[in-house]
mmCIF file of C-alpha atoms in Angstrom:
data_model
loop_
_atom_site.group_PDB
_atom_site.id
_atom_site.type_symbol
_atom_site.label_atom_id
_atom_site.label_comp_id
_atom_site.label_asym_id
_atom_site.label_seq_id
_atom_site.Cartn_x
_atom_site.Cartn_y
_atom_site.Cartn_z
ATOM 1 C CA UNK A 267 21.986 -34.812 17.810
ATOM 2 C CA UNK A 268 22.047 -31.701 15.636
ATOM 3 C CA UNK A 269 20.200 -33.654 12.967
ATOM 4 C CA UNK A 270 17.370 -34.344 15.397
ATOM 5 C CA UNK A 271 17.144 -30.667 16.372
ATOM 6 C CA UNK A 272 16.704 -29.462 12.807
ATOM 7 C CA UNK A 273 13.003 -30.411 12.443
ATOM 8 C CA UNK A 274 12.234 -28.799 15.810
ATOM 9 C CA UNK A 275 14.083 -25.626 14.853
ATOM 10 C CA UNK A 276 12.354 -25.565 11.480
ATOM 11 C CA UNK A 277 9.000 -25.986 13.209
ATOM 12 C CA UNK A 278 9.736 -23.162 15.648
ATOM 13 C CA UNK A 279 10.848 -20.893 12.809
ATOM 14 C CA UNK A 280 7.662 -21.648 10.891
ATOM 15 C CA UNK A 281 5.634 -20.977 14.035
ATOM 16 C CA UNK A 282 7.271 -17.595 14.518
ATOM 17 C CA UNK A 283 6.697 -16.690 10.854
ATOM 18 C CA UNK A 284 3.025 -17.656 11.038
ATOM 19 C CA UNK A 285 2.540 -15.787 14.325
ATOM 20 C CA UNK A 286 4.030 -12.619 12.840
ATOM 21 C CA UNK A 287 2.008 -13.084 9.660
ATOM 22 C CA UNK A 288 -1.244 -13.502 11.569
ATOM 23 C CA UNK A 289 -0.715 -10.472 13.784
ATOM 24 C CA UNK A 290 -0.009 -8.155 10.861
ATOM 25 C CA UNK A 291 -2.507 -9.794 8.484
ATOM 26 C CA UNK A 292 -5.199 -7.147 8.922
ATOM 27 C CA UNK A 293 -2.714 -4.362 8.237
ATOM 28 C CA UNK A 294 -0.807 -5.791 5.309
ATOM 29 C CA UNK A 295 -2.792 -3.867 2.713
ATOM 30 C CA UNK A 296 -1.888 -0.620 4.483
ATOM 31 C CA UNK A 297 1.322 0.724 3.060
ATOM 32 C CA UNK A 298 3.599 3.044 4.985
ATOM 33 C CA UNK A 299 3.586 6.405 3.241
ATOM 34 C CA UNK A 300 6.945 7.784 2.107
ATOM 35 C CA UNK A 301 5.468 11.253 2.725
ATOM 36 C CA UNK A 302 5.571 11.015 6.535
ATOM 37 C CA UNK A 303 7.946 13.655 7.873
ATOM 38 C CA UNK A 304 8.034 15.395 4.480
ATOM 39 C CA UNK A 305 6.416 18.675 3.455
ATOM 40 C CA UNK A 306 2.885 18.318 2.179
ATOM 41 C CA UNK A 307 2.972 18.505 -1.638
ATOM 42 C CA UNK A 308 1.994 21.737 -3.322
ATOM 43 C CA UNK A 309 -1.293 21.925 -5.178
ATOM 44 C CA UNK A 310 -3.733 24.325 -6.746
ATOM 45 C CA UNK A 311 -7.363 23.278 -6.398
ATOM 46 C CA UNK A 312 -10.746 24.999 -6.500
ATOM 47 C CA UNK A 313 -12.914 25.030 -3.425
ATOM 48 C CA UNK A 314 -15.784 22.566 -3.804
ATOM 49 C CA UNK A 315 -18.755 24.358 -5.325
ATOM 50 C CA UNK A 316 -16.774 27.574 -5.842
ATOM 51 C CA UNK A 317 -14.698 27.010 -8.949
ATOM 52 C CA UNK A 318 -13.462 30.617 -9.055
ATOM 53 C CA UNK A 319 -11.886 30.275 -5.597
ATOM 54 C CA UNK A 320 -8.554 28.453 -6.042
ATOM 55 C CA UNK A 321 -6.414 27.507 -3.047
ATOM 56 C CA UNK A 322 -2.800 26.408 -2.759
ATOM 57 C CA UNK A 323 -0.698 24.723 -0.094
ATOM 58 C CA UNK A 324 0.338 27.942 1.616
ATOM 59 C CA UNK A 325 -3.301 28.954 2.167
ATOM 60 C CA UNK A 326 -3.711 26.061 4.586
ATOM 61 C CA UNK A 327 -0.643 26.556 6.781
ATOM 62 C CA UNK A 328 -0.403 28.365 10.114
ATOM 63 C CA UNK A 329 -1.981 25.842 12.423
ATOM 64 C CA UNK A 330 -2.218 22.028 12.368
ATOM 65 C CA UNK A 331 -5.054 20.519 10.369
ATOM 66 C CA UNK A 332 -6.445 17.206 9.261
ATOM 67 C CA UNK A 333 -6.698 16.520 5.543
ATOM 68 C CA UNK A 334 -9.422 13.961 4.915
ATOM 69 C CA UNK A 335 -9.674 12.371 1.465
ATOM 70 C CA UNK A 336 -13.272 11.436 0.700
ATOM 71 C CA UNK A 337 -15.771 10.975 -2.107
ATOM 72 C CA UNK A 338 -19.513 10.581 -2.438
ATOM 73 C CA UNK A 339 -18.980 7.164 -4.101
ATOM 74 C CA UNK A 340 -16.864 5.950 -1.168
ATOM 75 C CA UNK A 341 -18.880 3.734 1.156
ATOM 76 C CA UNK A 342 -16.277 3.646 3.927
ATOM 77 C CA UNK A 343 -16.288 7.450 3.990
ATOM 78 C CA UNK A 344 -19.885 7.265 5.121
ATOM 79 C CA UNK A 345 -18.833 4.912 7.927
ATOM 80 C CA UNK A 346 -16.237 7.314 9.318
ATOM 81 C CA UNK A 347 -18.361 10.410 8.735
ATOM 82 C CA UNK A 348 -19.959 10.551 12.231
ATOM 83 C CA UNK A 349 -16.478 10.428 13.811
ATOM 84 C CA UNK A 350 -15.298 13.296 11.633
ATOM 85 C CA UNK A 351 -18.357 15.309 12.587
ATOM 86 C CA UNK A 352 -17.668 14.601 16.252
ATOM 87 C CA UNK A 353 -14.021 15.631 15.916
ATOM 88 C CA UNK A 354 -15.001 18.808 14.074
ATOM 89 C CA UNK A 355 -17.583 19.640 16.732
ATOM 90 C CA UNK A 356 -14.942 19.272 19.469
ATOM 91 C CA UNK A 357 -13.125 22.217 17.885
ATOM 92 C CA UNK A 358 -9.726 20.580 18.450
ATOM 93 C CA UNK A 359 -8.491 21.202 14.919
ATOM 94 C CA UNK A 360 -9.551 22.219 11.432
ATOM 95 C CA UNK A 361 -10.607 19.454 9.106
ATOM 96 C CA UNK A 362 -9.974 20.087 5.436
ATOM 97 C CA UNK A 363 -11.696 17.796 2.953
ATOM 98 C CA UNK A 364 -10.050 16.619 -0.252
ATOM 99 C CA UNK A 365 -12.939 15.567 -2.445
ATOM 100 C CA UNK A 366 -11.367 12.856 -4.589
ATOM 101 C CA UNK A 367 -12.429 11.947 -8.143
ATOM 102 C CA UNK A 368 -15.971 13.081 -7.547
ATOM 103 C CA UNK A 369 -18.617 15.091 -9.355
ATOM 104 C CA UNK A 370 -18.949 18.385 -7.457
ATOM 105 C CA UNK A 371 -22.765 18.211 -7.502
ATOM 106 C CA UNK A 372 -22.674 14.666 -6.068
ATOM 107 C CA UNK A 373 -20.225 15.781 -3.382
ATOM 108 C CA UNK A 374 -22.351 18.778 -2.409
ATOM 109 C CA UNK A 375 -25.484 16.608 -2.255
ATOM 110 C CA UNK A 376 -23.601 14.122 -0.046
ATOM 111 C CA UNK A 377 -22.595 16.902 2.384
ATOM 112 C CA UNK A 378 -26.184 18.166 2.375
ATOM 113 C CA UNK A 379 -27.449 14.713 3.263
ATOM 114 C CA UNK A 380 -24.890 13.620 5.873
ATOM 115 C CA UNK A 381 -23.697 16.957 7.235
ATOM 116 C CA UNK A 382 -20.610 19.042 6.541
ATOM 117 C CA UNK A 383 -17.888 18.863 9.199
ATOM 118 C CA UNK A 384 -15.253 20.361 6.903
ATOM 119 C CA UNK A 385 -13.814 23.825 7.404
ATOM 120 C CA UNK A 386 -13.050 23.736 3.710
ATOM 121 C CA UNK A 387 -13.381 21.270 0.852
ATOM 122 C CA UNK A 388 -11.002 21.103 -2.089
ATOM 123 C CA UNK A 389 -12.271 19.550 -5.309
ATOM 124 C CA UNK A 390 -9.761 17.166 -6.911
ATOM 125 C CA UNK A 391 -11.977 16.076 -9.777
ATOM 126 C CA UNK A 392 -9.173 14.540 -11.868
ATOM 127 C CA UNK A 393 -7.439 12.855 -8.922
ATOM 128 C CA UNK A 394 -4.093 14.369 -9.967
ATOM 129 C CA UNK A 395 -3.418 16.082 -6.616
ATOM 130 C CA UNK A 396 -4.299 12.849 -4.805
ATOM 131 C CA UNK A 397 -1.493 11.117 -6.736
ATOM 132 C CA UNK A 398 0.962 13.661 -5.287
ATOM 133 C CA UNK A 399 -0.358 12.746 -1.838
ATOM 134 C CA UNK A 400 0.125 9.032 -2.566
ATOM 135 C CA UNK A 401 -3.585 8.372 -2.141
ATOM 136 C CA UNK A 402 -4.675 4.930 -3.294
ATOM 137 C CA UNK A 403 -7.880 4.204 -1.382
ATOM 138 C CA UNK A 404 -10.387 6.661 0.030
ATOM 139 C CA UNK A 405 -10.837 7.436 2.830
ATOM 140 C CA UNK A 406 -7.329 8.480 3.770
ATOM 141 C CA UNK A 407 -6.463 11.025 6.432
ATOM 142 C CA UNK A 408 -3.310 13.106 6.843
ATOM 143 C CA UNK A 409 -2.310 15.043 9.934
ATOM 144 C CA UNK A 410 -0.376 18.121 8.868
ATOM 145 C CA UNK A 411 1.423 20.385 11.339
ATOM 146 C CA UNK A 412 1.436 24.195 11.283
ATOM 147 C CA UNK A 413 4.550 24.244 9.057
ATOM 148 C CA UNK A 414 2.949 21.993 6.473
ATOM 149 C CA UNK A 415 4.801 18.790 7.365
ATOM 150 C CA UNK A 416 2.828 15.544 7.092
ATOM 151 C CA UNK A 417 3.154 13.949 10.521
ATOM 152 C CA UNK A 418 0.777 11.018 10.301
ATOM 153 C CA UNK A 419 -1.328 9.209 7.739
ATOM 154 C CA UNK A 420 -4.203 6.818 8.231
ATOM 155 C CA UNK A 421 -5.627 4.632 5.462
ATOM 156 C CA UNK A 422 -9.232 3.541 5.714
ATOM 157 C CA UNK A 423 -11.954 4.706 8.076
ATOM 158 C CA UNK A 424 -10.823 6.623 11.147
ATOM 159 C CA UNK A 425 -11.621 5.012 14.489
ATOM 160 C CA UNK A 426 -12.001 6.418 18.008
ATOM 161 C CA UNK A 427 -8.616 4.867 18.893
ATOM 162 C CA UNK A 428 -6.776 6.388 15.941
ATOM 163 C CA UNK A 429 -8.273 9.809 16.649
ATOM 164 C CA UNK A 430 -7.322 9.637 20.341
ATOM 165 C CA UNK A 431 -3.917 7.968 20.108
ATOM 166 C CA UNK A 432 -2.521 9.267 16.828
ATOM 167 C CA UNK A 433 -4.202 12.623 16.288
ATOM 168 C CA UNK A 434 -5.328 14.242 19.552
ATOM 169 C CA UNK A 435 -2.242 13.028 21.464
ATOM 170 C CA UNK A 436 -0.007 14.809 18.967
ATOM 171 C CA UNK A 437 -2.090 17.974 19.240
ATOM 172 C CA UNK A 438 -1.519 17.952 23.010
ATOM 173 C CA UNK A 439 2.225 17.908 22.407
ATOM 174 C CA UNK A 440 1.885 20.911 20.119
ATOM 175 C CA UNK A 441 -0.082 23.069 22.556
ATOM 176 C CA UNK A 442 1.226 26.650 22.894
ATOM 177 C CA UNK A 443 4.370 26.969 24.966
ATOM 178 C CA UNK A 444 6.112 24.056 23.294
ATOM 179 C CA UNK A 445 9.197 24.603 21.231
ATOM 180 C CA UNK A 446 8.801 24.655 17.473
ATOM 181 C CA UNK A 447 11.345 21.839 17.396
ATOM 182 C CA UNK A 448 8.709 19.646 19.030
ATOM 183 C CA UNK A 449 6.772 19.715 15.790
ATOM 184 C CA UNK A 450 8.905 17.192 14.002
ATOM 185 C CA UNK A 451 9.407 13.917 15.778
ATOM 186 C CA UNK A 452 11.504 11.651 13.579
ATOM 187 C CA UNK A 453 10.920 8.709 15.930
ATOM 188 C CA UNK A 454 7.254 8.798 14.989
ATOM 189 C CA UNK A 455 7.810 8.567 11.287
ATOM 190 C CA UNK A 456 9.529 5.190 11.582
ATOM 191 C CA UNK A 457 7.115 4.167 14.308
ATOM 192 C CA UNK A 458 4.611 1.310 14.407
ATOM 193 C CA UNK A 459 3.751 1.434 10.728
ATOM 194 C CA UNK A 460 6.923 -0.583 9.964
ATOM 195 C CA UNK B 915 -25.272 -25.253 -6.988
ATOM 196 C CA UNK B 916 -26.440 -22.014 -5.438
ATOM 197 C CA UNK B 917 -23.047 -21.513 -3.814
ATOM 198 C CA UNK B 918 -21.396 -21.987 -7.158
ATOM 199 C CA UNK B 919 -23.673 -19.336 -8.634
ATOM 200 C CA UNK B 920 -22.690 -16.875 -5.917
ATOM 201 C CA UNK B 921 -19.009 -17.648 -6.369
ATOM 202 C CA UNK B 922 -19.345 -17.056 -10.083
ATOM 203 C CA UNK B 923 -21.106 -13.729 -9.518
ATOM 204 C CA UNK B 924 -18.411 -12.700 -7.034
ATOM 205 C CA UNK B 925 -15.746 -13.612 -9.549
ATOM 206 C CA UNK B 926 -17.451 -11.542 -12.226
ATOM 207 C CA UNK B 927 -17.549 -8.547 -9.882
ATOM 208 C CA UNK B 928 -13.834 -8.984 -9.126
ATOM 209 C CA UNK B 929 -12.982 -9.326 -12.787
ATOM 210 C CA UNK B 930 -14.999 -6.218 -13.466
ATOM 211 C CA UNK B 931 -13.164 -4.064 -10.940
ATOM 212 C CA UNK B 932 -9.659 -5.279 -11.638
ATOM 213 C CA UNK B 933 -9.210 -6.307 -15.254
ATOM 214 C CA UNK B 934 -9.256 -4.925 -18.716
ATOM 215 C CA UNK B 935 -7.465 -1.688 -19.428
ATOM 216 C CA UNK B 936 -8.730 -0.282 -22.665
ATOM 217 C CA UNK B 937 -8.464 3.492 -22.638
ATOM 218 C CA UNK B 938 -6.848 4.526 -25.901
ATOM 219 C CA UNK B 939 -3.392 6.032 -25.499
ATOM 220 C CA UNK B 940 -1.612 7.332 -28.549
ATOM 221 C CA UNK B 941 2.167 7.409 -28.628
ATOM 222 C CA UNK B 942 4.291 9.584 -30.848
ATOM 223 C CA UNK B 943 6.775 6.761 -31.433
ATOM 224 C CA UNK B 944 6.944 2.997 -31.178
ATOM 225 C CA UNK B 945 9.875 3.243 -28.781
ATOM 226 C CA UNK B 946 7.757 5.194 -26.281
ATOM 227 C CA UNK B 947 4.946 2.708 -26.568
ATOM 228 C CA UNK B 948 7.387 -0.147 -25.928
ATOM 229 C CA UNK B 949 8.732 1.603 -22.820
ATOM 230 C CA UNK B 950 5.165 2.248 -21.663
ATOM 231 C CA UNK B 951 4.353 -1.447 -21.961
ATOM 232 C CA UNK B 952 7.504 -2.401 -20.032
ATOM 233 C CA UNK B 953 6.897 0.140 -17.278
ATOM 234 C CA UNK B 954 3.253 -0.739 -16.697
ATOM 235 C CA UNK B 955 4.248 -4.418 -16.555
ATOM 236 C CA UNK B 956 6.680 -3.941 -13.703
ATOM 237 C CA UNK B 957 4.780 -1.346 -11.680
ATOM 238 C CA UNK B 958 2.211 -2.491 -9.166
ATOM 239 C CA UNK B 959 -1.372 -1.291 -8.972
ATOM 240 C CA UNK B 960 -1.891 -0.161 -5.371
ATOM 241 C CA UNK B 961 -5.596 -0.858 -5.364
ATOM 242 C CA UNK B 962 -5.545 -4.437 -6.663
ATOM 243 C CA UNK B 963 -2.198 -5.152 -5.060
ATOM 244 C CA UNK B 964 -1.416 -8.388 -6.876
ATOM 245 C CA UNK B 965 -1.824 -6.829 -10.277
ATOM 246 C CA UNK B 966 0.445 -4.636 -12.287
ATOM 247 C CA UNK B 967 -0.613 -1.297 -13.710
ATOM 248 C CA UNK B 968 -1.062 -2.751 -17.189
ATOM 249 C CA UNK B 969 -3.650 -5.308 -16.065
ATOM 250 C CA UNK B 970 -5.596 -3.316 -13.520
ATOM 251 C CA UNK B 971 -8.720 -1.366 -14.319
ATOM 252 C CA UNK B 972 -8.958 0.367 -10.952
ATOM 253 C CA UNK B 973 -9.525 4.129 -11.387
ATOM 254 C CA UNK B 974 -6.151 4.887 -9.794
ATOM 255 C CA UNK B 975 -4.404 2.546 -12.250
ATOM 256 C CA UNK B 976 -6.064 4.415 -15.130
ATOM 257 C CA UNK B 977 -4.871 7.728 -13.668
ATOM 258 C CA UNK B 978 -1.341 6.405 -13.211
ATOM 259 C CA UNK B 979 -1.188 4.979 -16.738
ATOM 260 C CA UNK B 980 -2.299 8.361 -18.030
ATOM 261 C CA UNK B 981 0.389 10.023 -15.923
ATOM 262 C CA UNK B 982 3.081 7.624 -17.199
ATOM 263 C CA UNK B 983 1.940 8.296 -20.766
ATOM 264 C CA UNK B 984 2.227 12.057 -20.225
ATOM 265 C CA UNK B 985 5.650 11.721 -18.599
ATOM 266 C CA UNK B 986 6.958 9.513 -21.431
ATOM 267 C CA UNK B 987 5.696 11.949 -24.048
ATOM 268 C CA UNK B 988 7.359 14.829 -22.222
ATOM 269 C CA UNK B 989 10.692 13.035 -22.537
ATOM 270 C CA UNK B 990 11.240 11.693 -19.022
ATOM 271 C CA UNK B 991 13.411 8.634 -18.467
ATOM 272 C CA UNK B 992 12.211 5.322 -17.028
ATOM 273 C CA UNK B 993 14.061 5.975 -13.775
ATOM 274 C CA UNK B 994 12.507 9.446 -13.481
ATOM 275 C CA UNK B 995 9.059 7.907 -13.870
ATOM 276 C CA UNK B 996 9.823 5.183 -11.340
ATOM 277 C CA UNK B 997 11.148 7.605 -8.765
ATOM 278 C CA UNK B 998 8.064 9.815 -9.300
ATOM 279 C CA UNK B 999 5.946 6.864 -8.187
ATOM 280 C CA UNK B 1000 8.302 5.682 -5.424
ATOM 281 C CA UNK B 1001 8.318 9.204 -3.925
ATOM 282 C CA UNK B 1002 4.542 9.015 -3.600
ATOM 283 C CA UNK B 1003 3.744 5.367 -2.967
ATOM 284 C CA UNK B 1004 7.005 3.864 -1.691
ATOM 285 C CA UNK B 1005 9.087 0.930 -2.991
ATOM 286 C CA UNK B 1006 5.952 -1.198 -2.964
ATOM 287 C CA UNK B 1007 4.955 0.084 -6.432
ATOM 288 C CA UNK B 1008 8.025 -1.609 -7.886
ATOM 289 C CA UNK B 1009 7.758 -5.325 -8.575
ATOM 290 C CA UNK B 1010 11.552 -5.346 -8.418
ATOM 291 C CA UNK B 1011 12.362 -3.167 -5.389
ATOM 292 C CA UNK B 1012 15.948 -2.009 -4.825
ATOM 293 C CA UNK B 1013 18.206 -4.178 -2.650
ATOM 294 C CA UNK B 1014 18.831 -2.734 0.817
ATOM 295 C CA UNK B 1015 17.049 -1.195 3.776
ATOM 296 C CA UNK B 1016 13.735 -2.827 4.562
ATOM 297 C CA UNK B 1017 13.779 -4.893 1.356
ATOM 298 C CA UNK B 1018 16.982 -6.720 2.329
ATOM 299 C CA UNK B 1019 15.017 -9.624 3.851
ATOM 300 C CA UNK B 1020 12.971 -9.944 0.686
ATOM 301 C CA UNK B 1021 16.079 -10.487 -1.397
ATOM 302 C CA UNK B 1022 18.146 -12.515 1.094
ATOM 303 C CA UNK B 1023 15.600 -15.005 2.437
ATOM 304 C CA UNK B 1024 15.200 -16.980 -0.833
ATOM 305 C CA UNK B 1025 18.983 -17.243 -1.053
ATOM 306 C CA UNK B 1026 19.227 -18.395 2.578
ATOM 307 C CA UNK B 1027 16.453 -20.953 2.004
ATOM 308 C CA UNK B 1028 18.330 -22.258 -1.040
ATOM 309 C CA UNK B 1029 21.524 -22.637 0.987
ATOM 310 C CA UNK B 1030 19.628 -24.310 3.846
ATOM 311 C CA UNK B 1031 17.945 -26.680 1.378
ATOM 312 C CA UNK B 1032 21.283 -27.555 -0.192
ATOM 313 C CA UNK B 1033 22.637 -28.223 3.313
ATOM 314 C CA UNK B 1034 19.800 -30.621 4.093
ATOM 315 C CA UNK B 1035 20.233 -32.474 0.796
ATOM 316 C CA UNK B 1036 23.973 -32.728 1.421
ATOM 317 C CA UNK B 1037 23.427 -34.074 4.953
ATOM 318 C CA UNK B 1038 20.855 -36.644 3.812
ATOM 319 C CA UNK B 1039 22.971 -37.856 0.941
ATOM 320 C CA UNK B 1040 26.050 -38.162 3.140
ATOM 321 C CA UNK B 1041 24.186 -40.139 5.779
ATOM 322 C CA UNK B 1042 22.657 -42.385 3.143
ATOM 323 C CA UNK B 1043 26.085 -43.057 1.679
ATOM 324 C CA UNK B 1044 27.656 -43.698 5.060
ATOM 325 C CA UNK B 1045 25.086 -46.204 6.423
ATOM 326 C CA UNK B 1046 25.411 -48.943 3.804
ATOM 327 C CA UNK B 1047 29.185 -48.834 4.117
ATOM 328 C CA UNK B 1048 28.852 -50.190 7.654
ATOM 329 C CA UNK B 1049 26.583 -53.015 6.509
ATOM 330 C CA UNK B 1050 27.457 -54.070 2.989
ATOM 331 C CA UNK B 1051 27.811 -52.721 -0.537
ATOM 332 C CA UNK B 1052 25.596 -49.648 -1.165
ATOM 333 C CA UNK B 1053 23.888 -51.160 -4.197
ATOM 334 C CA UNK B 1054 22.530 -54.112 -2.244
ATOM 335 C CA UNK B 1055 20.682 -51.952 0.277
ATOM 336 C CA UNK B 1056 17.303 -51.585 -1.484
ATOM 337 C CA UNK B 1057 17.253 -55.324 -2.103
ATOM 338 C CA UNK B 1058 17.891 -55.990 1.597
ATOM 339 C CA UNK B 1059 15.040 -53.711 2.577
ATOM 340 C CA UNK B 1060 12.682 -55.617 0.337
ATOM 341 C CA UNK B 1061 13.927 -58.884 1.730
ATOM 342 C CA UNK B 1062 13.173 -57.734 5.294
ATOM 343 C CA UNK B 1063 9.699 -56.581 4.326
ATOM 344 C CA UNK B 1064 8.888 -59.912 2.762
ATOM 345 C CA UNK B 1065 9.769 -61.700 5.968
ATOM 346 C CA UNK B 1066 7.073 -59.872 7.985
#
């Protein structure tokens, strides 16, 4: 009786495993970042094309912003570029570029060719700052709140859905009048990204 | 033939992006070099996720090897270097992640499968041993089976 049930149970278990595996298959190369809910790392980087102008973490704080890691050699960055331009044009939030492992002249030419939606671009030529941000594949995008806490990270090209559901929806919650305590939502950090 | 050519080209491209780390790193002592080799063996490259840092030639792997080299030379311990990487990339960089939390399944499931497998073997063996006892001596069973087959 129990002996006969074992193959059926084993089959069901295998089915469940495969179903779970298939549904998360397209996301399995995306790793949850340990930086969610933590302060954005400190850095000291020149502004792209203006080597004498060096900026640090505290220069960026005060209001929420999007930190977009990109490079002129990154093909996927070109794919998401129109969406970033659209988001920048909407005026919803500042978009700061982190130009990753790039030659400044290539990066500037790229912006000239495709348009520059960035309020500011930081040049991380060596890629050392990107290591502190846990970057492993451009493009990557971080949503940082006014206090400098990383609230959300997206790996790969941004999509309309991600912008609406993960970025703009959070901005709505932060609109003036809300308590500062609203800024940090621990439930989000352990959310759908397993 | 053409397909094989394409596959070969694809393979070459893959090999090109993932293999062959050759940037020269000089160590002040053999002990440091040994620790470097051990560390890069058991840390994962996040770009080519089934490779370790020692084997991968992805730009990030080069950067991380450089970083590990610098940290070793500045006197940091293996666990300091590992936690530097875990703080940034999560437990996934470790080929041997710590037991507990979300890695508990990873460590327990093989053990559970082993126990389940042992249970199945035990059940099969017991049933096999019990059946012949009802008929005749256990050793004669294979012979009987053959005898029945020959009749058909």
